[in-house]
Tab-separated table of C-alpha atoms in Angstrom:
chain	number	residue	atom	x	y	z
D	1	MET	CA	0.983	24.168	24.265
D	2	LYS	CA	-0.208	24.417	27.842
D	3	TYR	CA	-2.781	22.148	29.421
D	4	SER	CA	-4.384	25.084	31.239
D	5	ASN	CA	-5.565	26.832	28.055
D	6	GLN	CA	-7.371	23.773	26.773
D	7	THR	CA	-11.055	22.917	26.625
D	8	ARG	CA	-12.443	20.286	28.961
D	9	MET	CA	-15.629	18.521	27.985
D	10	LEU	CA	-18.139	15.987	29.253
D	11	VAL	CA	-17.622	12.406	28.128
D	12	ALA	CA	-20.658	10.119	27.971
D	13	VAL	CA	-21.073	6.434	27.191
D	14	ASP	CA	-24.218	5.026	25.572
D	15	CYS	CA	-25.116	1.339	25.627
D	16	ILE	CA	-26.848	-0.260	22.658
D	17	ILE	CA	-28.158	-3.659	23.713
D	18	PHE	CA	-29.538	-5.901	20.986
D	19	GLY	CA	-31.208	-9.153	21.930
D	20	PHE	CA	-32.377	-12.251	20.096
D	21	ASP	CA	-35.332	-14.197	21.449
D	22	GLY	CA	-35.128	-17.186	19.090
D	23	GLU	CA	-37.210	-15.516	16.395
D	24	ASP	CA	-36.708	-11.770	16.378
D	25	TYR	CA	-33.982	-9.184	17.008
D	26	LYS	CA	-34.845	-6.549	19.578
D	27	ILE	CA	-33.265	-3.481	21.149
D	28	LEU	CA	-33.443	-2.478	24.808
D	29	LEU	CA	-34.432	1.151	25.464
D	30	ILE	CA	-35.270	3.270	28.497
D	31	GLN	CA	-37.115	6.513	29.065
D	32	ARG	CA	-34.571	9.191	29.861
D	33	GLY	CA	-34.693	10.211	33.528
D	34	PHE	CA	-33.513	13.817	33.331
D	35	ALA	CA	-33.760	17.002	31.247
D	36	PRO	CA	-33.398	17.775	28.417
D	37	GLU	CA	-35.658	15.304	26.579
D	38	LYS	CA	-36.873	13.808	29.864
D	39	GLU	CA	-39.048	10.695	29.420
D	40	LYS	CA	-38.207	10.342	25.733
D	41	TRP	CA	-36.926	6.936	24.556
D	42	SER	CA	-33.184	6.706	24.817
D	43	LEU	CA	-30.201	4.396	24.900
D	44	MET	CA	-28.785	3.692	28.359
D	45	GLY	CA	-26.291	6.514	28.796
D	46	GLY	CA	-24.460	8.551	31.391
D	47	PHE	CA	-21.323	10.515	32.123
D	48	VAL	CA	-17.862	9.074	32.720
D	49	GLN	CA	-16.603	9.806	36.246
D	50	MET	CA	-13.133	11.066	37.136
D	51	ASP	CA	-11.867	7.731	38.481
D	52	GLU	CA	-13.206	5.210	35.958
D	53	THR	CA	-12.248	4.002	32.503
D	54	LEU	CA	-14.800	4.179	29.701
D	55	ASP	CA	-15.322	0.411	29.832
D	56	LYS	CA	-16.054	0.561	33.554
D	57	ALA	CA	-18.416	3.492	33.058
D	58	ALA	CA	-20.364	1.560	30.410
D	59	GLN	CA	-20.735	-1.477	32.703
D	60	ARG	CA	-21.756	0.716	35.661
D	61	ILE	CA	-24.332	2.696	33.716
D	62	LEU	CA	-25.833	-0.374	32.070
D	63	LYS	CA	-26.212	-2.017	35.474
D	64	GLN	CA	-27.637	1.100	37.129
D	65	LEU	CA	-30.248	1.661	34.469
D	66	THR	CA	-31.304	-1.886	33.622
D	67	GLY	CA	-29.804	-4.352	36.112
D	68	LEU	CA	-27.841	-6.066	33.314
D	69	HIS	CA	-24.308	-6.998	34.286
D	70	ASP	CA	-21.351	-8.977	32.934
D	71	VAL	CA	-22.462	-8.293	29.381
D	72	TYR	CA	-19.723	-8.239	26.759
D	73	LEU	CA	-19.637	-4.712	25.303
D	74	ASP	CA	-17.890	-3.674	22.095
D	75	GLN	CA	-16.720	-0.080	21.839
D	76	MET	CA	-17.658	1.745	18.628
D	77	SER	CA	-16.382	5.004	17.114
D	78	VAL	CA	-16.862	8.164	19.152
D	79	PHE	CA	-19.728	10.561	18.327
D	80	SER	CA	-18.243	14.036	18.549
D	81	GLN	CA	-20.320	16.553	16.602
D	82	PRO	CA	-19.848	19.746	18.651
D	83	THR	CA	-23.601	20.497	18.760
D	84	ARG	CA	-24.919	16.967	19.323
D	85	ASP	CA	-26.090	17.788	22.861
D	86	PRO	CA	-28.119	21.014	23.221
D	87	ILE	CA	-26.831	21.834	26.735
D	88	GLU	CA	-23.082	21.771	26.237
D	89	ARG	CA	-20.268	19.918	24.487
D	90	VAL	CA	-20.539	16.186	25.208
D	91	ILE	CA	-18.658	13.536	23.284
D	92	ALA	CA	-20.330	10.123	23.406
D	93	VAL	CA	-18.731	6.700	23.150
D	94	PRO	CA	-21.254	4.046	22.072
D	95	TYR	CA	-20.972	0.451	23.288
D	96	VAL	CA	-22.849	-2.371	21.591
D	97	SER	CA	-23.810	-5.885	22.618
D	98	LEU	CA	-25.952	-8.746	21.362
D	99	ILE	CA	-27.428	-10.980	24.040
D	100	ASP	CA	-29.715	-13.968	24.439
D	101	ILE	CA	-32.897	-12.331	25.743
D	102	GLU	CA	-34.100	-15.393	27.612
D	103	LYS	CA	-30.798	-15.829	29.407
D	104	TYR	CA	-30.534	-12.223	30.593
D	105	ASN	CA	-34.179	-11.283	31.115
D	106	LYS	CA	-34.196	-12.223	34.784
D	107	GLN	CA	-31.464	-9.641	35.439
D	108	ILE	CA	-33.513	-6.768	34.069
D	109	ASN	CA	-35.120	-4.635	36.760
D	110	ASN	CA	-38.009	-2.302	36.146
D	111	ASP	CA	-36.866	0.831	37.942
D	112	PHE	CA	-36.244	2.613	34.664
D	113	HIS	CA	-38.866	0.715	32.662
D	114	ALA	CA	-36.317	-0.770	30.268
D	115	LYS	CA	-38.277	-2.192	27.348
D	116	TRP	CA	-37.488	-4.414	24.360
D	117	PHE	CA	-38.539	-3.125	20.918
D	118	SER	CA	-38.331	-5.084	17.662
D	119	ILE	CA	-35.532	-3.614	15.524
D	120	ARG	CA	-38.177	-3.113	12.849
D	121	GLU	CA	-40.212	-0.860	15.168
D	122	ILE	CA	-37.729	1.377	16.958
D	123	PRO	CA	-39.345	4.543	18.374
D	124	LYS	CA	-37.879	7.993	17.771
D	125	LEU	CA	-34.815	8.396	19.993
D	126	ILE	CA	-33.216	11.479	21.583
D	127	PHE	CA	-30.246	13.368	20.113
D	128	ASP	CA	-28.215	11.252	17.664
D	129	HIS	CA	-29.113	7.932	19.291
D	130	GLY	CA	-30.915	6.828	16.127
D	131	ASP	CA	-27.650	7.170	14.186
D	132	MET	CA	-25.824	5.231	16.891
D	133	VAL	CA	-28.308	2.382	16.580
D	134	ALA	CA	-27.968	2.294	12.793
D	135	LEU	CA	-24.171	2.122	13.062
D	136	ALA	CA	-24.342	-0.458	15.830
D	137	LEU	CA	-26.458	-2.693	13.619
D	138	GLN	CA	-23.899	-2.321	10.818
D	139	HIS	CA	-21.129	-3.143	13.297
D	140	LEU	CA	-22.948	-6.300	14.361
D	141	ARG	CA	-23.632	-7.412	10.795
D	142	TYR	CA	-19.987	-6.928	9.921
D	143	LYS	CA	-18.810	-8.793	12.989
D	144	ALA	CA	-21.263	-11.651	12.494
D	145	ALA	CA	-20.030	-12.017	8.920
D	146	LEU	CA	-16.465	-12.583	10.073
D	147	HIS	CA	-16.867	-14.328	13.424
D	148	PRO	CA	-19.420	-16.937	14.411
D	149	ILE	CA	-20.807	-14.700	17.181
D	150	LEU	CA	-24.403	-15.635	16.448
D	151	PHE	CA	-23.702	-19.200	17.551
D	152	GLU	CA	-23.360	-17.907	21.110
D	153	LEU	CA	-27.063	-17.087	21.099
D	154	LEU	CA	-28.150	-20.609	20.213
D	155	PRO	CA	-29.271	-23.252	22.686
D	156	GLU	CA	-26.952	-26.222	23.146
D	157	LYS	CA	-28.770	-28.111	20.417
D	158	PHE	CA	-30.354	-26.372	17.468
D	159	THR	CA	-31.674	-27.102	14.002
D	160	LEU	CA	-30.425	-25.658	10.726
D	161	PRO	CA	-33.715	-23.789	10.127
D	162	GLN	CA	-33.247	-22.112	13.539
D	163	LEU	CA	-29.772	-20.974	12.545
D	164	GLN	CA	-31.042	-19.733	9.195
D	165	THR	CA	-33.711	-17.662	10.967
D	166	MET	CA	-30.980	-15.977	12.998
D	167	TYR	CA	-28.958	-14.956	9.965
D	168	GLU	CA	-32.020	-13.870	8.008
D	169	GLY	CA	-33.206	-11.712	10.905
D	170	LEU	CA	-29.922	-9.906	11.406
D	171	TYR	CA	-29.398	-9.180	7.710
D	172	ASP	CA	-33.104	-8.607	7.067
D	173	THR	CA	-32.997	-10.882	4.041
D	174	LYS	CA	-33.979	-14.337	2.780
D	175	LEU	CA	-31.230	-16.891	2.261
D	176	ASP	CA	-31.294	-19.815	-0.125
D	177	LYS	CA	-31.837	-22.849	2.115
D	178	ARG	CA	-29.794	-25.324	0.105
D	179	ASN	CA	-26.852	-22.970	-0.282
D	180	PHE	CA	-26.894	-21.952	3.364
D	181	THR	CA	-27.009	-25.583	4.512
D	182	ARG	CA	-24.197	-26.620	2.189
D	183	LYS	CA	-21.883	-23.812	3.377
D	184	LEU	CA	-22.686	-24.477	7.011
D	185	LEU	CA	-22.039	-28.177	6.810
D	186	SER	CA	-18.741	-27.672	5.006
D	187	SER	CA	-17.612	-25.159	7.644
D	188	ASN	CA	-16.671	-27.754	10.292
D	189	LEU	CA	-18.398	-25.546	12.854
D	190	LEU	CA	-21.282	-27.955	13.402
D	191	GLU	CA	-21.678	-31.465	14.726
D	192	LYS	CA	-24.790	-33.463	13.857
D	193	THR	CA	-26.536	-35.214	16.759
D	194	GLU	CA	-28.778	-38.275	16.562
D	195	GLU	CA	-31.854	-36.392	17.790
D	196	LYS	CA	-34.565	-34.736	15.761
D	197	ASP	CA	-36.860	-31.789	16.382
D	198	LYS	CA	-40.318	-32.896	15.210
D	199	SER	CA	-42.240	-29.814	16.374
D	200	SER	CA	-42.253	-28.053	12.992
D	201	SER	CA	-42.653	-30.949	10.558
D	202	LYS	CA	-43.466	-34.637	10.535
D	203	LYS	CA	-40.149	-35.503	8.937
D	204	GLY	CA	-38.340	-33.439	11.550
D	205	ALA	CA	-35.017	-31.620	11.521
D	206	PHE	CA	-31.823	-32.980	13.034
D	207	TYR	CA	-30.380	-31.171	15.987
D	208	TYR	CA	-26.811	-29.928	15.664
D	209	SER	CA	-24.353	-28.715	18.240
D	210	LEU	CA	-21.390	-26.402	17.984
D	211	ASN	CA	-17.943	-27.923	17.490
D	212	GLU	CA	-16.448	-26.127	20.493
D	213	ASP	CA	-12.858	-27.011	19.640
D	214	PHE	CA	-13.074	-25.696	16.138
D	215	TYR	CA	-14.971	-22.618	17.300
D	216	GLU	CA	-12.391	-21.748	19.973
D	217	LYS	CA	-9.514	-22.131	17.560
D	218	ASN	CA	-11.224	-19.949	15.014
D	219	ILE	CA	-12.027	-17.212	17.468
D	220	THR	CA	-8.642	-17.036	19.105
D	221	ASN	CA	-6.540	-17.550	16.019
D	222	ILE	CA	-8.195	-15.318	13.496
D	223	LEU	CA	-6.158	-12.298	14.535
D	224	THR	CA	-2.769	-13.890	14.803
D	225	ILE	CA	-2.415	-16.785	12.419
D	226	ILE	CA	-1.167	-15.791	9.049
D	227	SER	CA	-2.422	-18.923	7.345
D	228	LYS	CA	-5.919	-18.064	8.498
D	229	SER	CA	-5.429	-14.495	7.341
D	230	ASP	CA	-4.388	-15.734	3.952
D	231	THR	CA	-7.555	-17.745	3.683
D	232	SER	CA	-9.846	-14.862	4.585
D	233	LEU	CA	-8.138	-12.482	2.245
D	234	PHE	CA	-8.054	-14.719	-0.727
D	235	SER	CA	-11.204	-16.789	-0.344
D	236	ASP	CA	-13.386	-16.491	-3.408
P	1	MET	CA	-28.649	13.664	37.086
P	2	LYS	CA	-27.546	17.218	36.402
P	3	TYR	CA	-24.944	18.219	33.860
P	4	SER	CA	-23.482	20.797	36.250
P	5	ASN	CA	-22.267	18.202	38.799
P	6	GLN	CA	-20.349	16.229	36.227
P	7	THR	CA	-16.646	15.976	35.524
P	8	ARG	CA	-15.225	17.583	32.417
P	9	MET	CA	-11.955	16.272	31.047
P	10	LEU	CA	-9.398	16.906	28.331
P	11	VAL	CA	-9.774	14.873	25.153
P	12	ALA	CA	-6.685	14.226	23.057
P	13	VAL	CA	-6.122	12.514	19.722
P	14	ASP	CA	-2.894	10.680	18.882
P	15	CYS	CA	-1.872	9.793	15.325
P	16	ILE	CA	-0.013	6.557	14.610
P	17	ILE	CA	1.389	6.714	11.099
P	18	PHE	CA	2.904	3.540	9.691
P	19	GLY	CA	4.666	3.644	6.356
P	20	PHE	CA	5.991	1.115	3.880
P	21	ASP	CA	8.991	1.997	1.728
P	22	GLY	CA	8.939	-1.060	-0.535
P	23	GLU	CA	11.008	-3.168	1.842
P	24	ASP	CA	10.366	-2.237	5.441
P	25	TYR	CA	7.551	-1.028	7.680
P	26	LYS	CA	8.257	2.172	9.581
P	27	ILE	CA	6.546	4.448	12.075
P	28	LEU	CA	6.607	8.245	12.099
P	29	LEU	CA	7.459	9.863	15.442
P	30	ILE	CA	8.158	13.358	16.711
P	31	GLN	CA	9.874	14.826	19.734
P	32	ARG	CA	7.226	16.207	22.038
P	33	GLY	CA	7.237	20.016	22.032
P	34	PHE	CA	5.944	20.747	25.551
P	35	ALA	CA	6.114	19.557	29.170
P	36	PRO	CA	5.784	17.014	30.640
P	37	GLU	CA	8.180	14.675	28.798
P	38	LYS	CA	9.360	17.503	26.535
P	39	GLU	CA	11.672	16.315	23.720
P	40	LYS	CA	10.911	12.628	24.324
P	41	TRP	CA	9.769	10.571	21.334
P	42	SER	CA	6.028	10.658	20.930
P	43	LEU	CA	3.124	10.043	18.612
P	44	MET	CA	1.654	13.139	16.983
P	45	GLY	CA	-0.935	14.244	19.516
P	46	GLY	CA	-2.912	17.221	20.751
P	47	PHE	CA	-6.128	18.347	22.387
P	48	VAL	CA	-9.551	18.432	20.745
P	49	GLN	CA	-10.895	21.998	20.495
P	50	MET	CA	-14.423	23.067	21.378
P	51	ASP	CA	-15.624	23.469	17.783
P	52	GLU	CA	-14.157	20.414	16.057
P	53	THR	CA	-14.985	16.716	15.774
P	54	LEU	CA	-12.360	14.148	16.757
P	55	ASP	CA	-11.720	13.290	13.092
P	56	LYS	CA	-11.081	16.966	12.286
P	57	ALA	CA	-8.802	17.320	15.302
P	58	ALA	CA	-6.742	14.320	14.173
P	59	GLN	CA	-6.316	15.753	10.664
P	60	ARG	CA	-5.446	19.205	12.015
P	61	ILE	CA	-2.877	17.926	14.508
P	62	LEU	CA	-1.235	15.577	12.016
P	63	LYS	CA	-0.881	18.443	9.551
P	64	GLN	CA	0.406	20.911	12.159
P	65	LEU	CA	3.050	18.547	13.468
P	66	THR	CA	4.252	16.845	10.285
P	67	GLY	CA	2.775	18.535	7.217
P	68	LEU	CA	0.940	15.348	6.249
P	69	HIS	CA	-2.576	15.940	4.981
P	70	ASP	CA	-5.429	14.023	3.378
P	71	VAL	CA	-4.265	10.807	4.979
P	72	TYR	CA	-6.943	8.212	5.658
P	73	LEU	CA	-7.120	7.737	9.432
P	74	ASP	CA	-8.846	4.841	11.240
P	75	GLN	CA	-10.127	5.519	14.740
P	76	MET	CA	-9.198	2.916	17.360
P	77	SER	CA	-10.532	2.274	20.865
P	78	VAL	CA	-10.203	5.083	23.395
P	79	PHE	CA	-7.403	4.993	25.999
P	80	SER	CA	-8.983	6.073	29.265
P	81	GLN	CA	-6.930	4.914	32.247
P	82	PRO	CA	-7.551	7.725	34.781
P	83	THR	CA	-3.836	8.156	35.565
P	84	ARG	CA	-2.431	7.800	32.052
P	85	ASP	CA	-1.354	11.474	31.935
P	86	PRO	CA	0.553	12.731	35.012
P	87	ILE	CA	-0.820	16.290	34.832
P	88	GLU	CA	-4.560	15.679	34.807
P	89	ARG	CA	-7.261	13.391	33.418
P	90	VAL	CA	-6.919	13.147	29.638
P	91	ILE	CA	-8.664	10.532	27.533
P	92	ALA	CA	-6.890	9.801	24.255
P	93	VAL	CA	-8.373	8.625	20.988
P	94	PRO	CA	-5.743	6.956	18.772
P	95	TYR	CA	-5.922	7.179	14.978
P	96	VAL	CA	-3.928	4.865	12.742
P	97	SER	CA	-2.861	4.958	9.111
P	98	LEU	CA	-0.598	3.055	6.748
P	99	ILE	CA	0.913	5.097	3.922
P	100	ASP	CA	3.290	4.764	1.014
P	101	ILE	CA	6.386	6.548	2.328
P	102	GLU	CA	7.657	7.573	-1.080
P	103	LYS	CA	4.339	9.113	-2.047
P	104	TYR	CA	3.913	11.185	1.109
P	105	ASN	CA	7.522	12.045	1.977
P	106	LYS	CA	7.471	15.334	0.099
P	107	GLN	CA	4.622	16.565	2.342
P	108	ILE	CA	6.615	16.059	5.531
P	109	ASN	CA	8.094	19.261	6.920
P	110	ASN	CA	10.915	19.356	9.392
P	111	ASP	CA	9.604	21.874	11.918
P	112	PHE	CA	9.028	19.168	14.478
P	113	HIS	CA	11.760	16.804	13.253
P	114	ALA	CA	9.302	14.047	12.388
P	115	LYS	CA	11.368	10.919	11.826
P	116	TRP	CA	10.734	7.428	10.454
P	117	PHE	CA	11.797	4.460	12.630
P	118	SER	CA	11.731	0.804	11.604
P	119	ILE	CA	8.933	-0.959	13.495
P	120	ARG	CA	11.625	-3.336	14.758
P	121	GLU	CA	13.510	-0.432	16.368
P	122	ILE	CA	10.941	1.803	17.981
P	123	PRO	CA	12.403	4.063	20.707
P	124	LYS	CA	10.831	4.327	24.151
P	125	LEU	CA	7.712	6.491	23.869
P	126	ILE	CA	5.976	8.791	26.381
P	127	PHE	CA	2.981	7.782	28.505
P	128	ASP	CA	1.072	4.785	27.068
P	129	HIS	CA	2.054	5.526	23.455
P	130	GLY	CA	3.958	2.230	23.265
P	131	ASP	CA	0.717	0.344	24.015
P	132	MET	CA	-1.097	2.403	21.393
P	133	VAL	CA	1.490	1.432	18.788
P	134	ALA	CA	1.221	-2.268	19.695
P	135	LEU	CA	-2.570	-2.160	19.366
P	136	ALA	CA	-2.360	-0.163	16.146
P	137	LEU	CA	-0.129	-2.820	14.626
P	138	GLN	CA	-2.647	-5.502	15.646
P	139	HIS	CA	-5.427	-3.396	14.128
P	140	LEU	CA	-3.523	-3.149	10.872
P	141	ARG	CA	-2.733	-6.862	10.735
P	142	TYR	CA	-6.360	-7.677	11.342
P	143	LYS	CA	-7.546	-5.245	8.692
P	144	ALA	CA	-4.986	-6.405	6.141
P	145	ALA	CA	-6.115	-9.992	6.691
P	146	LEU	CA	-9.691	-9.124	5.734
P	147	HIS	CA	-9.288	-6.348	3.198
P	148	PRO	CA	-6.676	-5.988	0.481
P	149	ILE	CA	-5.407	-2.696	1.954
P	150	LEU	CA	-1.769	-3.537	1.337
P	151	PHE	CA	-2.369	-3.428	-2.401
P	152	GLU	CA	-2.821	0.329	-2.110
P	153	LEU	CA	0.849	0.654	-1.199
P	154	LEU	CA	2.078	-1.098	-4.329
P	155	PRO	CA	3.246	0.624	-7.485
P	156	GLU	CA	1.030	0.233	-10.550
P	157	LYS	CA	2.966	-2.847	-11.604
P	158	PHE	CA	4.546	-5.188	-9.088
P	159	THR	CA	5.964	-8.697	-8.847
P	160	LEU	CA	4.743	-11.533	-6.649
P	161	PRO	CA	7.963	-11.514	-4.574
P	162	GLN	CA	7.371	-7.807	-3.866
P	163	LEU	CA	3.879	-8.561	-2.625
P	164	GLN	CA	5.159	-11.433	-0.509
P	165	THR	CA	7.717	-9.106	1.114
P	166	MET	CA	4.884	-6.771	2.106
P	167	TYR	CA	2.892	-9.497	3.831
P	168	GLU	CA	5.934	-11.009	5.488
P	169	GLY	CA	7.008	-7.618	6.842
P	170	LEU	CA	3.641	-6.748	8.344
P	171	TYR	CA	3.177	-10.145	10.015
P	172	ASP	CA	6.878	-10.523	10.835
P	173	THR	CA	6.887	-14.032	9.418
P	174	LYS	CA	8.020	-16.128	6.443
P	175	LEU	CA	5.374	-17.373	4.037
P	176	ASP	CA	5.584	-20.455	1.871
P	177	LYS	CA	6.204	-19.072	-1.624
P	178	ARG	CA	4.279	-21.717	-3.553
P	179	ASN	CA	1.262	-21.550	-1.260
P	180	PHE	CA	1.194	-17.757	-1.251
P	181	THR	CA	1.421	-17.600	-5.040
P	182	ARG	CA	-1.316	-20.186	-5.519
P	183	LYS	CA	-3.733	-18.376	-3.202
P	184	LEU	CA	-2.969	-15.030	-4.758
P	185	LEU	CA	-3.484	-16.203	-8.305
P	186	SER	CA	-6.762	-17.908	-7.448
P	187	SER	CA	-8.042	-14.743	-5.754
P	188	ASN	CA	-8.932	-12.899	-8.968
P	189	LEU	CA	-7.346	-9.795	-7.480
P	190	LEU	CA	-4.379	-9.802	-9.848
P	191	GLU	CA	-3.876	-9.423	-13.565
P	192	LYS	CA	-0.700	-10.676	-15.167
P	193	THR	CA	1.072	-8.308	-17.568
P	194	GLU	CA	3.436	-9.252	-20.407
P	195	GLU	CA	6.400	-7.487	-18.816
P	196	LYS	CA	9.096	-8.925	-16.603
P	197	ASP	CA	11.278	-7.495	-13.867
P	198	LYS	CA	14.795	-8.815	-14.518
P	199	SER	CA	16.582	-6.847	-11.797
P	200	SER	CA	16.613	-9.644	-9.205
P	201	SER	CA	17.161	-12.744	-11.346
P	202	LYS	CA	18.085	-13.715	-14.882
P	203	LYS	CA	14.808	-15.554	-15.398
P	204	GLY	CA	12.900	-12.536	-14.114
P	205	ALA	CA	9.519	-12.170	-12.450
P	206	PHE	CA	6.345	-11.186	-14.261
P	207	TYR	CA	4.779	-7.885	-13.346
P	208	TYR	CA	1.184	-7.980	-12.168
P	209	SER	CA	-1.391	-5.242	-11.757
P	210	LEU	CA	-4.409	-4.972	-9.531
P	211	ASN	CA	-7.784	-5.956	-10.983
P	212	GLU	CA	-9.418	-2.622	-10.088
P	213	ASP	CA	-12.962	-3.774	-10.817
P	214	PHE	CA	-12.723	-6.817	-8.620
P	215	TYR	CA	-10.961	-4.836	-5.914
P	216	GLU	CA	-13.612	-2.108	-5.857
P	217	LYS	CA	-16.438	-4.615	-5.635
P	218	ASN	CA	-14.746	-6.473	-2.813
P	219	ILE	CA	-14.083	-3.365	-0.806
P	220	THR	CA	-17.493	-1.831	-1.143
P	221	ASN	CA	-19.534	-4.998	-0.848
P	222	ILE	CA	-17.891	-6.776	2.011
P	223	LEU	CA	-19.992	-5.015	4.605
P	224	THR	CA	-23.359	-5.235	2.957
P	225	ILE	CA	-23.649	-8.285	0.761
P	226	ILE	CA	-24.869	-11.319	2.571
P	227	SER	CA	-23.493	-13.744	0.013
P	228	LYS	CA	-20.038	-12.318	0.566
P	229	SER	CA	-20.587	-12.511	4.315
P	230	ASP	CA	-21.520	-16.136	3.994
P	231	THR	CA	-18.307	-16.817	2.183
P	232	SER	CA	-16.131	-15.149	4.775
P	233	LEU	CA	-17.822	-16.856	7.656
P	234	PHE	CA	-17.812	-20.298	6.245
P	235	SER	CA	-14.630	-20.389	4.214
P	236	ASP	CA	-12.449	-23.245	5.267
């Protein structure tokens, strides 16, 4: 097999940025700047250059098109249907992130009119970007079920109802309050503070904070510690 | 941005096939059939053609080079260091699988001298294939910690020591027998049979079988059922 006989193709990356604003999950979209499908709503995408890795390309393109930088991006499975782009063969590598909208909003520039849409009201997207978004949401739900990633979106102090809102929004479901609270409190992830939030009810809700030690150990050990693996596999 | 100015590149897939033979974990390797690095030990790899998806390419190449077919392949993250191939820019998409060696061995043809190596004695591999193997092993350990994939490698009836050997081999560790047994039996994944294996000890070890119903539900629901997600996240 010779290299010279082989087919070369364009490689694109597409960035799927989800955000949480304290109440709702949103997705960041831009209007595509070039043909085909110019000015249609699109993920932030572009072609990988000769001298950059895919990860670097994703960071570069996200920054160029929105101003966002230093965002943690997860690579998903490659989209490689031969006819997915009408111009020529392009394989696309989607990257997904979930960010705190308030924290990152000041980075966003308006050159490309990047706009947040509720994930319940996503406009029609170009090519197979709609499928990418659906898979990215699945990816996030799966990840959030196994790692406490949602906690990174919370302010330093938060109430249990706030946390419940986050889980309900991502899974588009209602959770039983008592059950949710019981599991959370037995998880060792939270530390109760002495303060109360009295904005939503007279009785108020205690503020909690994340047990950083426990959280760190969980995150870093989950992949390597067999005793932890045992627990995940055989938990009921 | 015009398509015509952009860089096209070769896209390769590389197949990492791990196998379990009842006692040991092995990896299937071939001697590369073309330059550069001809006849060095290598993963089963090749270039994606114009009319095929990456998944199809992986299946085609695995079959061409080993005879193996209908093997479930998991896509991993893309390897895209610009200088990873000395001839020209090639991005590589690794695919990983774990199979029952006995079950698949009759498929393997000898045209390319595919050979099983113990994962403790892997020869030096071409390019960045050694890194791919290390990541693939991590991927497998992670997956096996969250899903009961190892059970698929067991015969219809198996003993608890057999199962323990499988986990110990994959994680290259010793597990506490009493603890392992207790967790397993409380998992609802196993069903005890009336038969005993007396080959290893006079007292013998009971044979168990997989609770197919429970297994199916676990596998298919883990990604979608919020109650299951809750459990994983907050298990202690």
